[in-house]
Tab-separated table of C-alpha atoms in Angstrom:
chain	number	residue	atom	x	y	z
A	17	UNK	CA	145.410	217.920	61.382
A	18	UNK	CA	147.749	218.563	58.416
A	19	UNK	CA	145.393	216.319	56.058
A	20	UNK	CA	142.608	218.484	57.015
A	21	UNK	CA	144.322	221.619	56.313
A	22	UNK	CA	145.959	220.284	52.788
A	23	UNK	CA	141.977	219.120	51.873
A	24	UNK	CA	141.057	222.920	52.881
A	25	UNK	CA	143.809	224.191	50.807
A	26	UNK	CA	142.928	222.103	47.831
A	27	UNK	CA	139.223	222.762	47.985
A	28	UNK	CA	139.269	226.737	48.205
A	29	UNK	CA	142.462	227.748	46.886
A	30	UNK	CA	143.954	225.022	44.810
A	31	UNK	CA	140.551	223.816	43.291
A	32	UNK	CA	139.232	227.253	41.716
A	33	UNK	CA	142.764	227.494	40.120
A	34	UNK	CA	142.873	224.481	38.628
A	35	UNK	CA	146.224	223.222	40.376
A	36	UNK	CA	146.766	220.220	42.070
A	37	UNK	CA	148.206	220.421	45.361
A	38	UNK	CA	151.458	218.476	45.871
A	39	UNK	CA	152.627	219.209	49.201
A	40	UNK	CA	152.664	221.839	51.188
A	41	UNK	CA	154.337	222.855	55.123
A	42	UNK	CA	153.866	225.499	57.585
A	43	UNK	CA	156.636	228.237	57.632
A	44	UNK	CA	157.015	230.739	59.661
A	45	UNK	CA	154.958	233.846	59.019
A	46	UNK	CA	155.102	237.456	60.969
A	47	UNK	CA	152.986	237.787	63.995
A	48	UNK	CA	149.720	235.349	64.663
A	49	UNK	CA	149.546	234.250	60.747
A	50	UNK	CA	149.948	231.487	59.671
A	51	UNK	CA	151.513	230.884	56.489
A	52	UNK	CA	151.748	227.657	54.003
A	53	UNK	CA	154.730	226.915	51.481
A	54	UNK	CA	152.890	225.095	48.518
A	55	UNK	CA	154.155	223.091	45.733
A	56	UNK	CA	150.941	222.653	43.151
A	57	UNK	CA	150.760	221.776	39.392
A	58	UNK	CA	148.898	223.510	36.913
A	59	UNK	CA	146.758	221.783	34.324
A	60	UNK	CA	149.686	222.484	31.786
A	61	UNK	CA	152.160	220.760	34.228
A	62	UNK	CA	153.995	223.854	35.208
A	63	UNK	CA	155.260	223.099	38.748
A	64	UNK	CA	154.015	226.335	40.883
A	65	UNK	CA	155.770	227.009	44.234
A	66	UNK	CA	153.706	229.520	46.341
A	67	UNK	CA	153.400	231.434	50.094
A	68	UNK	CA	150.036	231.143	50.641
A	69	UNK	CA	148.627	233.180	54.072
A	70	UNK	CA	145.971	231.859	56.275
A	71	UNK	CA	143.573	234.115	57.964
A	72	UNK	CA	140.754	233.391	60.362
A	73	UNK	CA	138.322	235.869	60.369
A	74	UNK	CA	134.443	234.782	60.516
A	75	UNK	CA	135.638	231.775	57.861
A	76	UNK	CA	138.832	230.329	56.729
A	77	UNK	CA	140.853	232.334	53.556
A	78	UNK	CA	143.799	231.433	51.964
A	79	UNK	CA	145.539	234.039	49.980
A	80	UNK	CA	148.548	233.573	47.939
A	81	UNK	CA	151.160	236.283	48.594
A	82	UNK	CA	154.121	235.062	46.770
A	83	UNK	CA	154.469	232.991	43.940
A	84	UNK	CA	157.189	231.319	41.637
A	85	UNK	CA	157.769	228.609	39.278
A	86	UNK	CA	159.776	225.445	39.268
A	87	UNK	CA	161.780	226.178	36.609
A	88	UNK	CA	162.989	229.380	37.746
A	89	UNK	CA	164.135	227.542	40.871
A	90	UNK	CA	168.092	227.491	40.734
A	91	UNK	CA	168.884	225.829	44.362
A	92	UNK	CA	167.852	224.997	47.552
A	93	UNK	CA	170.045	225.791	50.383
A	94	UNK	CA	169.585	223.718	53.453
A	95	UNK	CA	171.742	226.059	55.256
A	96	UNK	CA	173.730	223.142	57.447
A	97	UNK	CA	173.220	218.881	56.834
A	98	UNK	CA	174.896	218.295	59.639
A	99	UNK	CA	172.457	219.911	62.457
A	100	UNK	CA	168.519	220.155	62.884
A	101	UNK	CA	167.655	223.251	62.059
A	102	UNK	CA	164.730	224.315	60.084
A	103	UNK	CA	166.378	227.221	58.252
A	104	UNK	CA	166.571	227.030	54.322
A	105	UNK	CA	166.908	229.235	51.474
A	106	UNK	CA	165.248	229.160	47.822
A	107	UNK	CA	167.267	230.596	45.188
A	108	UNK	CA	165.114	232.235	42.433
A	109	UNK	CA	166.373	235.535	40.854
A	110	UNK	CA	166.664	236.492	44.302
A	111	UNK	CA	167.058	234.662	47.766
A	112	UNK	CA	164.155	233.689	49.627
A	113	UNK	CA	164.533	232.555	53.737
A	114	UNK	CA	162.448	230.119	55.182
A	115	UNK	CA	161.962	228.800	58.373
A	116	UNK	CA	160.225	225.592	58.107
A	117	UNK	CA	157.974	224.697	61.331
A	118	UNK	CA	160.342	221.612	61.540
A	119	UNK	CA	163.630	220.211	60.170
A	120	UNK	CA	161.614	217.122	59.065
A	121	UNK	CA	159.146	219.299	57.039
A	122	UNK	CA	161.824	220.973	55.641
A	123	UNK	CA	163.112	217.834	53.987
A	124	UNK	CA	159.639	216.808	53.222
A	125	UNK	CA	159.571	219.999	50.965
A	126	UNK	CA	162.878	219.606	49.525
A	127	UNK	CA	162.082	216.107	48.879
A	128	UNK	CA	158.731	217.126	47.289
A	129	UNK	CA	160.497	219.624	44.431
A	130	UNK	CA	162.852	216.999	43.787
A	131	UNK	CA	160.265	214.374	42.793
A	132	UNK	CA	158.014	217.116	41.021
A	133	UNK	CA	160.988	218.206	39.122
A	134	UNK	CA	162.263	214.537	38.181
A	135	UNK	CA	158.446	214.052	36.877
A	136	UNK	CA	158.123	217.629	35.176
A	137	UNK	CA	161.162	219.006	33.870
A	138	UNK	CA	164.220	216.753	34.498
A	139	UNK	CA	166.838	219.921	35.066
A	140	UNK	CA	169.314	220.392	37.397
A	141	UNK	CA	168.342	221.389	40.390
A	142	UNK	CA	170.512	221.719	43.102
A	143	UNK	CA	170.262	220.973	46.702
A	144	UNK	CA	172.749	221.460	48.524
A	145	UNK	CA	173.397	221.312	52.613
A	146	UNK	CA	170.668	218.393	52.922
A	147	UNK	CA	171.800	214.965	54.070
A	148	UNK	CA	170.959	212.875	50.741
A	149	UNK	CA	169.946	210.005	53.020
A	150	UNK	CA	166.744	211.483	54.008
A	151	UNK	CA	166.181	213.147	50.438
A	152	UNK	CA	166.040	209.921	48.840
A	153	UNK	CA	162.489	208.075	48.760
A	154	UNK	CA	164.047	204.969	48.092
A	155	UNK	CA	165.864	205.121	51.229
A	156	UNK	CA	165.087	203.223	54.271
A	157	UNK	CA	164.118	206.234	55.898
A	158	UNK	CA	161.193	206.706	54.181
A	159	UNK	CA	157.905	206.856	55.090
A	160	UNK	CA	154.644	207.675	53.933
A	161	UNK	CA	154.240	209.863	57.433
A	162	UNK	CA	157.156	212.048	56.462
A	163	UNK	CA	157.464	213.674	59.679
A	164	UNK	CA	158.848	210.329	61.463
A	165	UNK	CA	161.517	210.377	59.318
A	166	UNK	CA	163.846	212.359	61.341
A	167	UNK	CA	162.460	210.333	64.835
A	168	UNK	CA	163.391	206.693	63.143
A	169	UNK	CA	166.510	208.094	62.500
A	170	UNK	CA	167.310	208.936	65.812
A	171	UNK	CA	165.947	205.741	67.364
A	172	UNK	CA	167.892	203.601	65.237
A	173	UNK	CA	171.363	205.618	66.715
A	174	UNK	CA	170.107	205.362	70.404
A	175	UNK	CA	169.264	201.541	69.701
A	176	UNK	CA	172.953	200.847	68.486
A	177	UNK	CA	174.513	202.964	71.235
A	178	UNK	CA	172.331	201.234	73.341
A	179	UNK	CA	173.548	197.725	72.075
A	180	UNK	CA	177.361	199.447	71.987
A	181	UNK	CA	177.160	200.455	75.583
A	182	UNK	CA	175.937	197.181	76.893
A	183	UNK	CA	178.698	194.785	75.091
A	184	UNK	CA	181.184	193.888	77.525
A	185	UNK	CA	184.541	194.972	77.102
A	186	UNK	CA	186.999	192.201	76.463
């Protein structure tokens, strides 16, 4: 389903701008919207960050309702590394809260700026309040389906407590 909608995205939105869609998640929006958190490049390879809405009338429209660069990007705040919440801030010249439809699309996102800024502009960006495991591609984590991550994580713990519980005790 997400491939379809990231196509759609590129084709009508993306496309006519001449930007090349990165990545992009579902965050939450207010009421029955739905809304998209996109990270595109432009033709001059600005990185472009961007709240796109989706509404459903007699045909699909996109509309992009908020929009920032890259470089203006100062940190991203996963709010706590330790729990799975999908709660994270972006800080531009202001703060911006977002509530990611997952905690694993959350760190698909954060994971997605890193990259785009180690290709793009090689600045210090900080993110802080993410556990770096799962930020890393190069981890063992990793996936190309980057909403397992999270899930292989937890089956690996229940597999070794699993193994723990069922070692007799000498």
């Amino acid at each position: 389903m997400s491939s379809l909608v990231k196509e759609d995205l590129a084709k009508r939105l993306f496309g006519p701008r001449r930007l090349r869609l990165h990545e992009f998640i579902e965050v939450e929006g207010s009421g029955a919207e739905r809304c998209y958190l996109c990270a595109a490049v432009t033709k001059s390879e600005e990185v472009e960050i961007c709240m796109v809405k989706h509404f459903r009338d007699r045909e699909e429209k996109y509309e992009v309702v908020e929009k920032w660069f890259l470089k203006d990007l100062e940190m991203i705040d996963g709010k706590e590394a330790d729990t799975d919440n999908p709660y994270f801030d972006m800080h531009f010249h202001k703060v911006y809260s977002m509530e990611a439809y997952s905690c694993a699309s959350k760190y698909t996102f954060a994971r997605t700026l890193s990259n785009l800024n180690e290709m793009y502009l090689k600045k210090d960006l900080k993110i802080v309040n993410f556990d770096s495991t799962y930020l890393n591609d190069d981890s063992i984590w990793s996936s190309n389906n980057r909403d397992c991550l999270v899930l292989m994580r937890i089956c690996f713990y229940a597999s070794n407590l699993l193994c723990l519980s069922l070692c007799p005790l000498s």
